[in-house]
Short mmCIF file of C-alpha atoms and ligand atoms in Angstrom, two decimals:
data_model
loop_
_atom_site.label_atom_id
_atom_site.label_comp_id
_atom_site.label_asym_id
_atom_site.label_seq_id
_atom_site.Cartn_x
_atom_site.Cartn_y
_atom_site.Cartn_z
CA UNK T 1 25.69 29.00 -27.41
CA UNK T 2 24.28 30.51 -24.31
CA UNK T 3 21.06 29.76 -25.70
CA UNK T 4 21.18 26.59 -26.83
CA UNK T 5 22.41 25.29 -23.77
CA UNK T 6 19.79 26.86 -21.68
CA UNK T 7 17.21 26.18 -23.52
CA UNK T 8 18.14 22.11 -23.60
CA UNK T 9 18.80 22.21 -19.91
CA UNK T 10 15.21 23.12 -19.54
CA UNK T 11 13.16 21.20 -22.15
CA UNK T 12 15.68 18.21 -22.46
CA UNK T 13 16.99 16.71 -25.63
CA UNK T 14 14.43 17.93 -28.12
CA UNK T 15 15.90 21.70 -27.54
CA UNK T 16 19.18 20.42 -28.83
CA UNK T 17 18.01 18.96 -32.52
CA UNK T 18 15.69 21.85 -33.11
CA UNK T 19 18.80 24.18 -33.66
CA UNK T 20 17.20 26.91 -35.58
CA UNK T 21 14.55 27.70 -33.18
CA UNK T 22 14.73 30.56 -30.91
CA UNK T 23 14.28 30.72 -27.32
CA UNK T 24 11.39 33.04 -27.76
CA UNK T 25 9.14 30.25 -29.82
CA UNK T 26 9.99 27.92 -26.82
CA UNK T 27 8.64 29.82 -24.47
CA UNK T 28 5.62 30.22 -26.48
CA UNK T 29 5.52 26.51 -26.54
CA UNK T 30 5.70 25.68 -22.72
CA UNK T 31 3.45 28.44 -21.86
CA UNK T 32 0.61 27.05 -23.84
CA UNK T 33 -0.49 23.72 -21.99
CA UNK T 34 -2.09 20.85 -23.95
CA UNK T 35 -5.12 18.99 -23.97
CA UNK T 36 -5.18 15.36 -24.90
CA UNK T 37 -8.63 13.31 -24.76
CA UNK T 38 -8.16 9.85 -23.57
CA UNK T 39 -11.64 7.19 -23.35
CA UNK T 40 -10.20 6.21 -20.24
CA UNK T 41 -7.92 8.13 -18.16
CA UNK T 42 -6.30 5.84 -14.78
CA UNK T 43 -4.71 7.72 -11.89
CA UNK T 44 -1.45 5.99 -10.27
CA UNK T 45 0.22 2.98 -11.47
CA UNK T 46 -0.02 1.13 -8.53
CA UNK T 47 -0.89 -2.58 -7.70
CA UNK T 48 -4.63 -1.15 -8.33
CA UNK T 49 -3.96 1.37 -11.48
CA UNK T 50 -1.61 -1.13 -13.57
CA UNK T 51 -3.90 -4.16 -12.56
CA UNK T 52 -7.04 -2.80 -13.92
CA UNK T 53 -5.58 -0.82 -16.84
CA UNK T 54 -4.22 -3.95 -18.21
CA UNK T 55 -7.66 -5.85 -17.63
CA UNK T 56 -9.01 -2.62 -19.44
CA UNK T 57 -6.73 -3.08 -22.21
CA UNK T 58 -7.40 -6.73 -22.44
CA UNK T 59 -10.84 -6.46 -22.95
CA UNK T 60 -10.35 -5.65 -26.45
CA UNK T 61 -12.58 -2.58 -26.32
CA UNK T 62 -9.95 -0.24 -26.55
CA UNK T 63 -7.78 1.24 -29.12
CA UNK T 64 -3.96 1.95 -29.05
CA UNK T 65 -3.86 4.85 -26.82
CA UNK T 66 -7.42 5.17 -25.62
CA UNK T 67 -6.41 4.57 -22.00
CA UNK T 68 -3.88 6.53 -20.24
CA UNK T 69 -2.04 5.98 -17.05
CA UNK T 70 -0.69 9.01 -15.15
CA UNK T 71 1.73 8.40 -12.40
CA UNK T 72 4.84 10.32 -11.67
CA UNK T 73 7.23 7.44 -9.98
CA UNK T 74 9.93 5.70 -11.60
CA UNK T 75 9.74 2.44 -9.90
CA UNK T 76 6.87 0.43 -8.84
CA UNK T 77 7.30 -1.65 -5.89
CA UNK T 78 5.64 -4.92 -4.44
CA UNK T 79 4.92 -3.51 -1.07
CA UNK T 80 4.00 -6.24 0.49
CA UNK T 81 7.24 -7.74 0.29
CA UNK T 82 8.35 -5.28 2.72
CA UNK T 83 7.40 -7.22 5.83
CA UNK T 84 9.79 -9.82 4.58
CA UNK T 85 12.80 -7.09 3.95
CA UNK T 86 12.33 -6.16 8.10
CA UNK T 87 12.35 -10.19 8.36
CA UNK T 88 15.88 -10.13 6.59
CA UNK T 89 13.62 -12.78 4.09
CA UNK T 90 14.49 -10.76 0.76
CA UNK T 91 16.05 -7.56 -0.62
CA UNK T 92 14.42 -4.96 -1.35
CA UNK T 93 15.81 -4.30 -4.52
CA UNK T 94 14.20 -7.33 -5.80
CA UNK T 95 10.75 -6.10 -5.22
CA UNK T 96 11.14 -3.37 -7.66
CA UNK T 97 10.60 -2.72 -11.01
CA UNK T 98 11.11 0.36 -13.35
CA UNK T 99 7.23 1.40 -14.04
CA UNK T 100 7.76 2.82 -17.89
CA UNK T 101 8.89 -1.50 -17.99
CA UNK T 102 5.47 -2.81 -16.98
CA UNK T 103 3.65 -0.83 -18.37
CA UNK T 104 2.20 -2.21 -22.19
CA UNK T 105 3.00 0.35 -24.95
CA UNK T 106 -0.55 0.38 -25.97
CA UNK T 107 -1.42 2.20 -23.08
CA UNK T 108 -0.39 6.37 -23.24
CA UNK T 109 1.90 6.54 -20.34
CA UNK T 110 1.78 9.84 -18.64
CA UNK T 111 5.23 10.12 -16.18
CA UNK T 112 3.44 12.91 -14.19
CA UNK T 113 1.95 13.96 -11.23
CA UNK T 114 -1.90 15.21 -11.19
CA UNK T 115 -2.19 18.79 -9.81
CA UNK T 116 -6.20 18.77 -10.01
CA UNK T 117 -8.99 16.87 -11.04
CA UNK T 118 -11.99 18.74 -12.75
CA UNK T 119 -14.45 16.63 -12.42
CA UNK T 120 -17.40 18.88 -13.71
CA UNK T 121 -15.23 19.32 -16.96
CA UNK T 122 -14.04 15.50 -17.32
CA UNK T 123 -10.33 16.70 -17.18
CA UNK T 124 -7.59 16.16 -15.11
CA UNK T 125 -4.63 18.54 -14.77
CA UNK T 126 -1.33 17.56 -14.57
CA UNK T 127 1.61 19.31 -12.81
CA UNK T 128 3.13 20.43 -16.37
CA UNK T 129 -0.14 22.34 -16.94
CA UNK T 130 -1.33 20.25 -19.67
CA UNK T 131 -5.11 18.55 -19.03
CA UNK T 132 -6.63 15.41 -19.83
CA UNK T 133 -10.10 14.80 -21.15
CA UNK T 134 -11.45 11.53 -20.35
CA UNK T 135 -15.07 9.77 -21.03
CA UNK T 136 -13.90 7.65 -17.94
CA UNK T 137 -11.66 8.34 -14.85
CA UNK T 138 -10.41 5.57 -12.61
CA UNK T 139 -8.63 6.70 -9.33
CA UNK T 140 -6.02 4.77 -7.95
CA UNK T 141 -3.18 6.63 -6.30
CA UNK T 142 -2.74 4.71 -2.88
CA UNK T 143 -2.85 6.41 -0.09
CA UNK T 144 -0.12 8.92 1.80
CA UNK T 145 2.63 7.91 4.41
CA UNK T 146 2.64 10.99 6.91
CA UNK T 147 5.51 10.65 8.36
CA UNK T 148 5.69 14.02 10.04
CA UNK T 149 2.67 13.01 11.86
CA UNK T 150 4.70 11.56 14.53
CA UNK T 151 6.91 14.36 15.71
CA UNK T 152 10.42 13.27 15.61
CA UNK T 153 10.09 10.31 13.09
CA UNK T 154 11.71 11.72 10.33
CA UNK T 155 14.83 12.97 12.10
CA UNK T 156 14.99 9.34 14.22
CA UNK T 157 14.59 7.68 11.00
CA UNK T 158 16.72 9.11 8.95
CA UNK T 159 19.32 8.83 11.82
CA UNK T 160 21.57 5.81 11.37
CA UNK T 161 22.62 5.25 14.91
CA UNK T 162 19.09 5.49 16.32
CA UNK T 163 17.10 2.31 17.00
CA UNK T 164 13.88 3.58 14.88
CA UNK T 165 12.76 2.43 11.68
CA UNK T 166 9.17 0.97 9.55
CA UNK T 167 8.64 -1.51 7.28
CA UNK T 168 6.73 0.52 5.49
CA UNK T 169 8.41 2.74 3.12
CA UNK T 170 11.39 1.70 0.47
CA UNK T 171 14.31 3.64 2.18
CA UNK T 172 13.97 2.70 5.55
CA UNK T 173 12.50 -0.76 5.23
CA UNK T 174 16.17 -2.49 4.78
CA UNK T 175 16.72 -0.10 8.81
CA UNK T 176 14.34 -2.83 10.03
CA UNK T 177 16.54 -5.59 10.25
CA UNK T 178 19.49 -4.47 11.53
CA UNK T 179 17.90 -2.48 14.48
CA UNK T 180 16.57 -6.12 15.48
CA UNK T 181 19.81 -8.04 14.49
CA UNK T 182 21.85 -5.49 16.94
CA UNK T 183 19.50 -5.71 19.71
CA UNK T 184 20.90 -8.08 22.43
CA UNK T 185 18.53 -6.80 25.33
CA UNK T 186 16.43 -3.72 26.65
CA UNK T 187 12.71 -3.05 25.40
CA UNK T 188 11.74 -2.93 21.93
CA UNK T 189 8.40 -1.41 21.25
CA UNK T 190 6.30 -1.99 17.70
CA UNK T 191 3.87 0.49 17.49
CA UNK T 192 -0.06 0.66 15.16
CA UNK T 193 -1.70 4.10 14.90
CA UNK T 194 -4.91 4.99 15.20
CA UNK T 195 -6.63 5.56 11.79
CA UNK T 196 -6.56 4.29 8.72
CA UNK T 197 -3.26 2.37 7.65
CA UNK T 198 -2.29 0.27 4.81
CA UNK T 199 -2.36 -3.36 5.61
CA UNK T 200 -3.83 -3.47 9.14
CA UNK T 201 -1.65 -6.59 10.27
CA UNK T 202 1.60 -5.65 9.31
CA UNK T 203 2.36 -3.50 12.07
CA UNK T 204 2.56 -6.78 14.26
CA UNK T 205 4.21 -8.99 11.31
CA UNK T 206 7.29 -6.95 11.78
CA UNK T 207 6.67 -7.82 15.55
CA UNK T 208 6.30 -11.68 15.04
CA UNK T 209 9.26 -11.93 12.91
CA UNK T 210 11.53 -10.11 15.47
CA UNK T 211 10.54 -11.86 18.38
CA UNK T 212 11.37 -15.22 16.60
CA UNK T 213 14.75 -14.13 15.59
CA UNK T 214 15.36 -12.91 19.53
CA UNK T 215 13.95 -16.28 20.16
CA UNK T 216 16.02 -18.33 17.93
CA UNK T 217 19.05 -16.26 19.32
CA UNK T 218 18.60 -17.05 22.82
CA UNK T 219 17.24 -13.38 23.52
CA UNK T 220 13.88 -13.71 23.85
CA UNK T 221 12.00 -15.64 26.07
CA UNK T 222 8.14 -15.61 27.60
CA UNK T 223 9.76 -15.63 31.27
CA UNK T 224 10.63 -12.64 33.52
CA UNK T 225 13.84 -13.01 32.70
CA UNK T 226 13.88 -12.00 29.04
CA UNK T 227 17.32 -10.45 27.80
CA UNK T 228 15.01 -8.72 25.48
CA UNK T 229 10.64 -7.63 26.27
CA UNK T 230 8.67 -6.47 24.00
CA UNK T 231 5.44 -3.95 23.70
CA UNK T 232 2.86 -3.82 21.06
CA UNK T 233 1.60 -0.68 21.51
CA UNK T 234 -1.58 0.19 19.49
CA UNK T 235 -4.63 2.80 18.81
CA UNK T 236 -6.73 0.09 18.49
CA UNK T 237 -8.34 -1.64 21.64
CA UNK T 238 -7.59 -5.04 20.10
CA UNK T 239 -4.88 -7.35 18.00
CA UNK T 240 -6.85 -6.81 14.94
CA UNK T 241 -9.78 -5.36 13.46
CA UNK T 242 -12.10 -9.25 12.99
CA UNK T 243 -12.74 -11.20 15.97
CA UNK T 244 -12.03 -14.09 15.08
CA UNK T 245 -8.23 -13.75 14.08
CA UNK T 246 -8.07 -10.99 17.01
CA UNK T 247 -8.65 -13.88 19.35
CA UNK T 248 -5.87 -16.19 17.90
CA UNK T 249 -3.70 -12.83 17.96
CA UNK T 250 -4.38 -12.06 21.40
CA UNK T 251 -3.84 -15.61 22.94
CA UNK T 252 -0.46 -15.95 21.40
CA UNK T 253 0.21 -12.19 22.76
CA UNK T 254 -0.41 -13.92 25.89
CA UNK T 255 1.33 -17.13 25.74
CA UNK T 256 4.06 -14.90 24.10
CA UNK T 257 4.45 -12.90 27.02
CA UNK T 258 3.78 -9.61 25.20
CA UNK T 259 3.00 -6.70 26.92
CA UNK T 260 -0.35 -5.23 24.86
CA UNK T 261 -0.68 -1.33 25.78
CA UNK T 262 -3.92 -0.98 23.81
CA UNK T 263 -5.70 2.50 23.02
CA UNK T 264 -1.82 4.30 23.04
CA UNK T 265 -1.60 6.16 20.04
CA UNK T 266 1.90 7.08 19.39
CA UNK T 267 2.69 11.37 19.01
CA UNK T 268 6.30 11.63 19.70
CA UNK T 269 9.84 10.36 19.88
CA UNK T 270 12.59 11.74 21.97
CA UNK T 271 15.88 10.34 21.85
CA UNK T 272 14.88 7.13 23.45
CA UNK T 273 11.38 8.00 24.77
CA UNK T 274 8.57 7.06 22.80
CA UNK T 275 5.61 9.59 24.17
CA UNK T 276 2.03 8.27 23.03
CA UNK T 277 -1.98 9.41 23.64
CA UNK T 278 -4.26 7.50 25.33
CA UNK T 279 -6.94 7.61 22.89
CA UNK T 280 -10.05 6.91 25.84
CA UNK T 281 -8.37 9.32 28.12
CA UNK T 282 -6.13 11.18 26.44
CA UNK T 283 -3.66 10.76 29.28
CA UNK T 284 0.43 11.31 28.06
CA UNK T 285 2.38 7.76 28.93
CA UNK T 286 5.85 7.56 28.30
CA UNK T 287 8.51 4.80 27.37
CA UNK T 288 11.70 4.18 27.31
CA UNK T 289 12.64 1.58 24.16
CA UNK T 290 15.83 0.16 22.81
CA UNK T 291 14.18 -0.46 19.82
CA UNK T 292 11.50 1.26 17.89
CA UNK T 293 9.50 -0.15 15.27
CA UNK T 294 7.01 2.96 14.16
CA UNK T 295 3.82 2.67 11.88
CA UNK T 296 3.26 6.12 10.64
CA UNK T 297 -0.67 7.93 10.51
CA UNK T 298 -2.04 7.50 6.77
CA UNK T 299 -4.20 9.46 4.47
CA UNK T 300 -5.90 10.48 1.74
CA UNK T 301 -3.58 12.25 -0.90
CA UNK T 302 -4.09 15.80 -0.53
CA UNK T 303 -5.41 16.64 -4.45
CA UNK T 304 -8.14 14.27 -3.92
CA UNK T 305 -8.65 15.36 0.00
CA UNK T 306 -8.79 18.99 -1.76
CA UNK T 307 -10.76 17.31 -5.00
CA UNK T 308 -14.99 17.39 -5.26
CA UNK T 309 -13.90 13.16 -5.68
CA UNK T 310 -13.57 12.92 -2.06
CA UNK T 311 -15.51 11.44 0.89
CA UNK T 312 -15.55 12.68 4.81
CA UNK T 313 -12.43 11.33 5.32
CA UNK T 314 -10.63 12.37 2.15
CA UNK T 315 -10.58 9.03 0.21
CA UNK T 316 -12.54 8.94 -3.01
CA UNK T 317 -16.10 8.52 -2.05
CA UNK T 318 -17.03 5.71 -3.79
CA UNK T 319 -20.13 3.25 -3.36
CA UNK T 320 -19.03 0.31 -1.39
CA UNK T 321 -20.55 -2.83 -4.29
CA UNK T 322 -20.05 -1.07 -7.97
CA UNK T 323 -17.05 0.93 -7.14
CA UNK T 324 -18.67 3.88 -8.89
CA UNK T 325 -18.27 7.10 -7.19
CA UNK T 326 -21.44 8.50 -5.59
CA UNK T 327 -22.02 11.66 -7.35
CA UNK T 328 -19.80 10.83 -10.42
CA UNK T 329 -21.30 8.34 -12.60
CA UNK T 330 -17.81 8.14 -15.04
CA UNK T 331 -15.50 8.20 -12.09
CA UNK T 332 -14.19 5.22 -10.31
CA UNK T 333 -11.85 4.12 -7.77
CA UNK T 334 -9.83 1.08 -6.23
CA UNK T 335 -6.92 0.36 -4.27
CA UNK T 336 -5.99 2.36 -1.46
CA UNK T 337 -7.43 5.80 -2.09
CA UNK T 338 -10.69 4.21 -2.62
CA UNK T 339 -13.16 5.12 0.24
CA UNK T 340 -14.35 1.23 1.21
CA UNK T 341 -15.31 0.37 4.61
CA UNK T 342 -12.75 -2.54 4.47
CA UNK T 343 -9.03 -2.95 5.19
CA UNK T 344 -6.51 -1.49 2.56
CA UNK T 345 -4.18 -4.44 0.96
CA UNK T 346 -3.05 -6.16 -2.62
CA UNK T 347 -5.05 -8.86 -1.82
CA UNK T 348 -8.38 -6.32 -1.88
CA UNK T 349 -7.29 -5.07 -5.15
CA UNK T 350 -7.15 -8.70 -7.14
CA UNK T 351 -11.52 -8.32 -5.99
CA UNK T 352 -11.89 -5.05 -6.30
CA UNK T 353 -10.56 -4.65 -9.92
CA UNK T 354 -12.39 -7.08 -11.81
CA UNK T 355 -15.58 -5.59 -10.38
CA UNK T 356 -14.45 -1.97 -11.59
CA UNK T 357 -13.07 -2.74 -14.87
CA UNK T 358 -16.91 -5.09 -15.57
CA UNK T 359 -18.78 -2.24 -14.33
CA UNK T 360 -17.14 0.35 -15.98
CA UNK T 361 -17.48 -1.72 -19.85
CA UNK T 362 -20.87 -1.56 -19.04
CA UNK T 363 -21.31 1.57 -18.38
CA UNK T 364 -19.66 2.63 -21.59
CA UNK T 365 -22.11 0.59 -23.29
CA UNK T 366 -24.81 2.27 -21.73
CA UNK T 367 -25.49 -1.39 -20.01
CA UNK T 368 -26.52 -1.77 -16.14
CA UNK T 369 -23.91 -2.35 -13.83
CA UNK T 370 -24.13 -5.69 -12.66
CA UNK T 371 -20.56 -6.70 -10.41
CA UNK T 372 -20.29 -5.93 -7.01
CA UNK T 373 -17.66 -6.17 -4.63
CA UNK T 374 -17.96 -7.73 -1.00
CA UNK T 375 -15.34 -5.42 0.79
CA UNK T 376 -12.69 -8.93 0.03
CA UNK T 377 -9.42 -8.12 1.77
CA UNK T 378 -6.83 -10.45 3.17
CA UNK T 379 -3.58 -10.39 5.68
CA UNK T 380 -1.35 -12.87 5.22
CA UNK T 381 -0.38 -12.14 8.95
CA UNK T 382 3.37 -13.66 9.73
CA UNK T 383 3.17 -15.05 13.74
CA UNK T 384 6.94 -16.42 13.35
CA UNK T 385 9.63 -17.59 10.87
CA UNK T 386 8.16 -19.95 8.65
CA UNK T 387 4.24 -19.11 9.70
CA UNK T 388 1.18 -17.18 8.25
CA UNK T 389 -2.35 -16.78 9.61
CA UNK T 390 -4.00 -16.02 6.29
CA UNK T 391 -6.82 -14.10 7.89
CA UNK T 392 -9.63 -13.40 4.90
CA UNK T 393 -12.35 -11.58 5.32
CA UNK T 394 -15.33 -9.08 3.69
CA UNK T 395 -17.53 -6.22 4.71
CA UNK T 396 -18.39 -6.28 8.21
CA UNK T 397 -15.22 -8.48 9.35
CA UNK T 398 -16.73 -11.29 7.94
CA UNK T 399 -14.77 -14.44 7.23
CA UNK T 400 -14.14 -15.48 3.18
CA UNK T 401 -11.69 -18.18 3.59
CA UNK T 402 -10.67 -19.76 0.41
CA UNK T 403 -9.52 -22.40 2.19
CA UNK T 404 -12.03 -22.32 4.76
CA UNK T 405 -13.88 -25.74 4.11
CA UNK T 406 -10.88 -27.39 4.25
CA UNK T 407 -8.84 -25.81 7.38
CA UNK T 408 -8.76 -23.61 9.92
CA UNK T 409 -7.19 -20.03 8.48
CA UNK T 410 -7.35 -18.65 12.08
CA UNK T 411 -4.27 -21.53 12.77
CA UNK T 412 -0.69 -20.30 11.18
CA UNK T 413 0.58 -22.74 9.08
CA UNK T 414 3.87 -23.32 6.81
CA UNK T 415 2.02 -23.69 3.57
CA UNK T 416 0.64 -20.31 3.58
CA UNK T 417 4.27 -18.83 4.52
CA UNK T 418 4.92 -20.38 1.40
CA UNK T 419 2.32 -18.01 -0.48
CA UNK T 420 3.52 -15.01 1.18
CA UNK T 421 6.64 -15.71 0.56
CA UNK T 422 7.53 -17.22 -2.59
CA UNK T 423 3.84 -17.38 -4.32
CA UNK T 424 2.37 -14.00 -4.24
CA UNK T 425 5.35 -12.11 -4.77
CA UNK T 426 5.84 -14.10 -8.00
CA UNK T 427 2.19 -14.26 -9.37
CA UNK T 428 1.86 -9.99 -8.59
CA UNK T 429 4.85 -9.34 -10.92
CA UNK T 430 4.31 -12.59 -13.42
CA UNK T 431 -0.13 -11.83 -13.46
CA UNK T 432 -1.46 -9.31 -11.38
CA UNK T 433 0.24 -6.35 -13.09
CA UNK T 434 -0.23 -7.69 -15.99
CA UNK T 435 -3.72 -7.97 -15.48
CA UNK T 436 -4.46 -11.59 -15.47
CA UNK T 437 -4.90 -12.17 -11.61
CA UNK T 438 -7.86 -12.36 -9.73
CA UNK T 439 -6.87 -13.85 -6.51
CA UNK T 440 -8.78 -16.37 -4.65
CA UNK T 441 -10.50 -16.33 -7.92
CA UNK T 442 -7.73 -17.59 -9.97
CA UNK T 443 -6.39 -16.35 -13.28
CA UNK T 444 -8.55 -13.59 -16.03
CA UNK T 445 -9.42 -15.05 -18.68
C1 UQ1 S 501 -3.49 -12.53 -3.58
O1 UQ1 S 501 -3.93 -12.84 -4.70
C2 UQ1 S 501 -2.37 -11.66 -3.51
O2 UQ1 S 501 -1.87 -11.09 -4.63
C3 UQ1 S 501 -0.85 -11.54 -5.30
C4 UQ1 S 501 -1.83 -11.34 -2.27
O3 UQ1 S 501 -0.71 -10.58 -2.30
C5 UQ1 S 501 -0.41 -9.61 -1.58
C6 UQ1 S 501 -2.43 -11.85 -1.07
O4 UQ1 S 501 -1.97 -11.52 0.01
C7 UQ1 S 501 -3.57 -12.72 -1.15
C8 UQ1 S 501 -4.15 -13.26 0.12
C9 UQ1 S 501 -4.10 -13.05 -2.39
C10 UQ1 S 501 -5.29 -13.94 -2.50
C11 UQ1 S 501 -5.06 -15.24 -3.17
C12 UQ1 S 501 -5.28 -16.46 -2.65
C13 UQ1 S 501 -4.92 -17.65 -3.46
C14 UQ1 S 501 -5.82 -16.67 -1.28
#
C-alpha cells in the first residue's frame, strides 16, 4: 500500500492502473529520459508561438504530430488587454484562456519548461530530462518581467495597503485600478525604465487613463491647484521612442500639466519614497508619491541569455528581414525574445510571423528565402477614456500607417479606441491564435 501510493503521488495516475509493477521498474523508467524527433519543434505558446504554429500547421506540409509546441503555462493570456484591466475597462479573467484549449490536437503539445537548447545537436532539453530533436526550431518564449530589479517592488506589490502596482503582470494588474479609484489627492507617479520593455507606450496608457478618471472625478486638473499631480517619470529622454508621436505625446504632457522627469530611471521604493537614477548623471533624486504605478526592467529569459541562440543583449540573435538566426540556419525566432531592433508588441507579431513561417517552408524545401520583415510594430497608445493614438511604425521609427492616407494616426481618435478595445481583443482570440491573422494585412488565407 505504501508503495502504491507513493509511487502514484509521484508519477500521477498511470502509477495507479499499472498495479503489478514495482517501484524499482519505475525508477528505471524516470531515470531514463526520452528522445522524441519532431520536423518542427516551437518554443512558448505565446501570441508569437501559437500564431505561427497554427500558420505552420495550416500550410498543409505537416503531418499529425510533426510540430511540437513546448510551453509550461496553463493559461495563455491576451496581454494587451491589461492596460484596459488598470482602466477598470475589462476583467482580467476574460482575457484568459486555458492553453492545452487553443492549442489544435494535431500539434504534440509539450506542457513543459525548456532547461537547454543544444543547438549543435538539433535538440532541446526539457526540465523532465527528456530531449527533442527537431529539423527546425522556432523560438518564441517572450521575454522576462524582473521584478526584483527594482528593490522593494515585490514586497510593495504584493502589499495590499500600499499604493504600488503595474499593469503588466496577471496578479497585480486588477491592483491598478483601485490604487487610482482610492486616490482623492497627493502625487501619483507612473514610472518607464530604461531598457528594453514590452510594449513601449503602455507605461503612459496606464497614465492617460488615470488622469481622465481624476479628471472626470473632479480630482485632476491642469491648474496649480490640482487635488491630485502627476509625474511621468522615465529612462528615456522623451514621451516615446518615434518623433513624430513623441511630439503629440509631449504637447499634451504639456497642455496636461504633467510634470516629465526624463532620464530618471527608477532603483528603489521605500515606504512612500520612490528613489530613481539619473541615467546622464547618475545623480540619486527622491520622491514622495501617493500613488505608484511601476514598469519593471525586462529581459531576455535566462536559458536563451545562457543559450549559443543568443545575441549581446540576450535575445535570440536573429537577422532583422528573414527572421533566421545568424549562425543557425534551422533556428528561428519571433515575438518578444526575438532580437529585432524594433519595439516588442502583438501587433509586431501578426508581421513578423507570416514572414517566419514563409521563410522557414522554404527553407525546408531547400528553396531561397524570399519574405522579409520591416521591423512593423504598433501602440495603440490610450491618451484618455474613449481615445487611441494608433502610432505605427517600422525599422528606424519610421511611420507605416494603415490608415495613413486617409488620417492623421498621430491625432487620438474614438474609432481606434474601438479597435483596442473591442476589435483586437476579439480578432487575437477568434484569428490570430488560430493562425489566420495578419494584421494590417488582413486575414491568412
Ligand atoms: C493587430 O492586428 C493586433 O492584433 C490583434 C493588435 O493587437 C494587439 C494591434 O494592436 C494592432 C495595431 C494590430 C494591427 C491591425 C490593424 C488593423 C491596424
Amino acid at each position: 500500500m505504501t508503495l502504491l501510493s507513493s509511487s502514484s503521488l509521484a508519477f500521477g495516475n498511470k502509477a495507479l492502473f499499472a498495479g503489478q509493477t514495482t517501484l524499482r521498474s519505475y525508477a528505471t523508467v524516470r531515470a531514463a529520459s526520452v528522445s522524441r524527433n519532431h520536423r518542427v519543434v516551437v518554443v512558448g505558446a505565446g501570441a508569437a508561438g501559437l500564431g505561427l504554429s497554427h500558420q505552420l500547421l495550416r500550410s498543409g506540409k505537416f503531418a499529425p504530430k510533426d510540430i511540437a509546441v513546448v510551453d509550461p503555462a496553463q493559461w495563455h493570456h491576451y496581454q494587451p488587454g491589461w492596460t484596459l484591466v488598470g482602466g477598470n475597462l475589462k476583467n482580467k479573467e476574460d482575457l484568459r484562456r486555458p492553453l492545452a484549449n487553443l492549442i489544435n490536437s494535431k500539434l504534440q503539445f509539450y506542457n513543459d519548461s525548456v532547461a537547454a537548447f543544444v543547438p549543435d545537436q538539433n535538440t532541446v532539453t526539457l526540465s523532465n530530462g527528456d530531449s527533442l530533436c527537431y529539423e527546425h526550431l522556432v523560438v518564441a518564449p517572450g521575454i522576462s518581467i524582473n521584478y526584483d530589479s527594482i528593490k522593494g517592488l515585490p514586497e510593495a506589490l504584493a502589499d495590499k495597503s500600499a499604493p504600488v502596482s503595474t499593469i503588466y503582470g496577471y496578479e497585480t494588474c486588477d491592483k491598478v485600478f483601485p490604487t487610482i479609484s482610492n486616490l482623492k489627492k497627493g502625487t501619483a507617479i507612473f514610472t518607464q525604465p530604461t531598457g528594453v520593455v514590452k510594449c513601449a507606450g503602455a507605461p503612459q496608457k496606464a497614465m492617460w487613463l488615470a488622469l481622465d478618471h481624476w479628471k472626470r472625478a473632479g480630482l485632476y486638473n491642469a491648474s496649480r491647484n490640482s487635488p491630485i499631480n502627476i509625474t511621468f517619470a522615465t529612462g528615456l529622454p522623451v514621451m516615446f521612442g518615434v518623433a513624430k508621436y513623441s511630439k503629440e505625446l509631449n504637447r499634451l504632457r504639456e497642455e496636461r500639466n504633467v510634470e516629465g522627469l526624463f532620464q530618471h530611471d527608477l532603483e528603489s521604493i521605500d515606504g512612500d519614497k520612490a528613489i530613481f537614477v539619473r541615467v546622464d548623471t547618475q545623480e540619486r533624486v527622491t520622491k514622495r508619491f501617493d500613488l505608484l504605478h511601476v514598469v519593471p526592467k525586462m529581459g531576455a529569459h535566462k536559458f536563451i541569455k545562457e543559450s549559443q541562440l543568443a545575441d549581446g543583449a540576450g535575445f535570440v540573435d536573429v537577422d532583422d528581414a528573414t527572421l533566421r538566426h545568424n549562425k543557425y540556419p534551422n533556428v528561428w525566432a519571433a515575438g518578444d525574445s526575438a532580437g529585432l531592433p524594433t519595439s516588442k508588441t502583438a501587433a509586431a507579431i501578426t508581421a513578423q510571423a507570416p514572414v517566419l513561417v514563409r521563410n522557414l517552408l522554404q527553407s525546408l524545401e531547400g528553396k531561397t528565402l524570399d519574405a522579409s520583415y520591416n521591423g512593423y510594430t504598433s501602440c495603440p497608445l490610450l491618451t484618455e477614456y474613449n481615445k487611441v493614438m494608433l502610432a505605427e511604425f517600422g525599422y528606424g521609427g519610421k511611420p507605416m500607417e494603415t490608415f495613413g492616407r486617409v488620417i492623421d494616426q498621430s491625432v487620438p481618435r474614438r474609432a481606434f479606441f474601438h479597435l483596442k478595445k473591442d476589435f483586437f481583443p476579439w480578432i487575437y482570440f477568434n484569428a490570430m491564435v488560430k493562425g489566420l491573422w495578419g494584421g494590417p494585412n488582413g486575414f491568412i488565407r
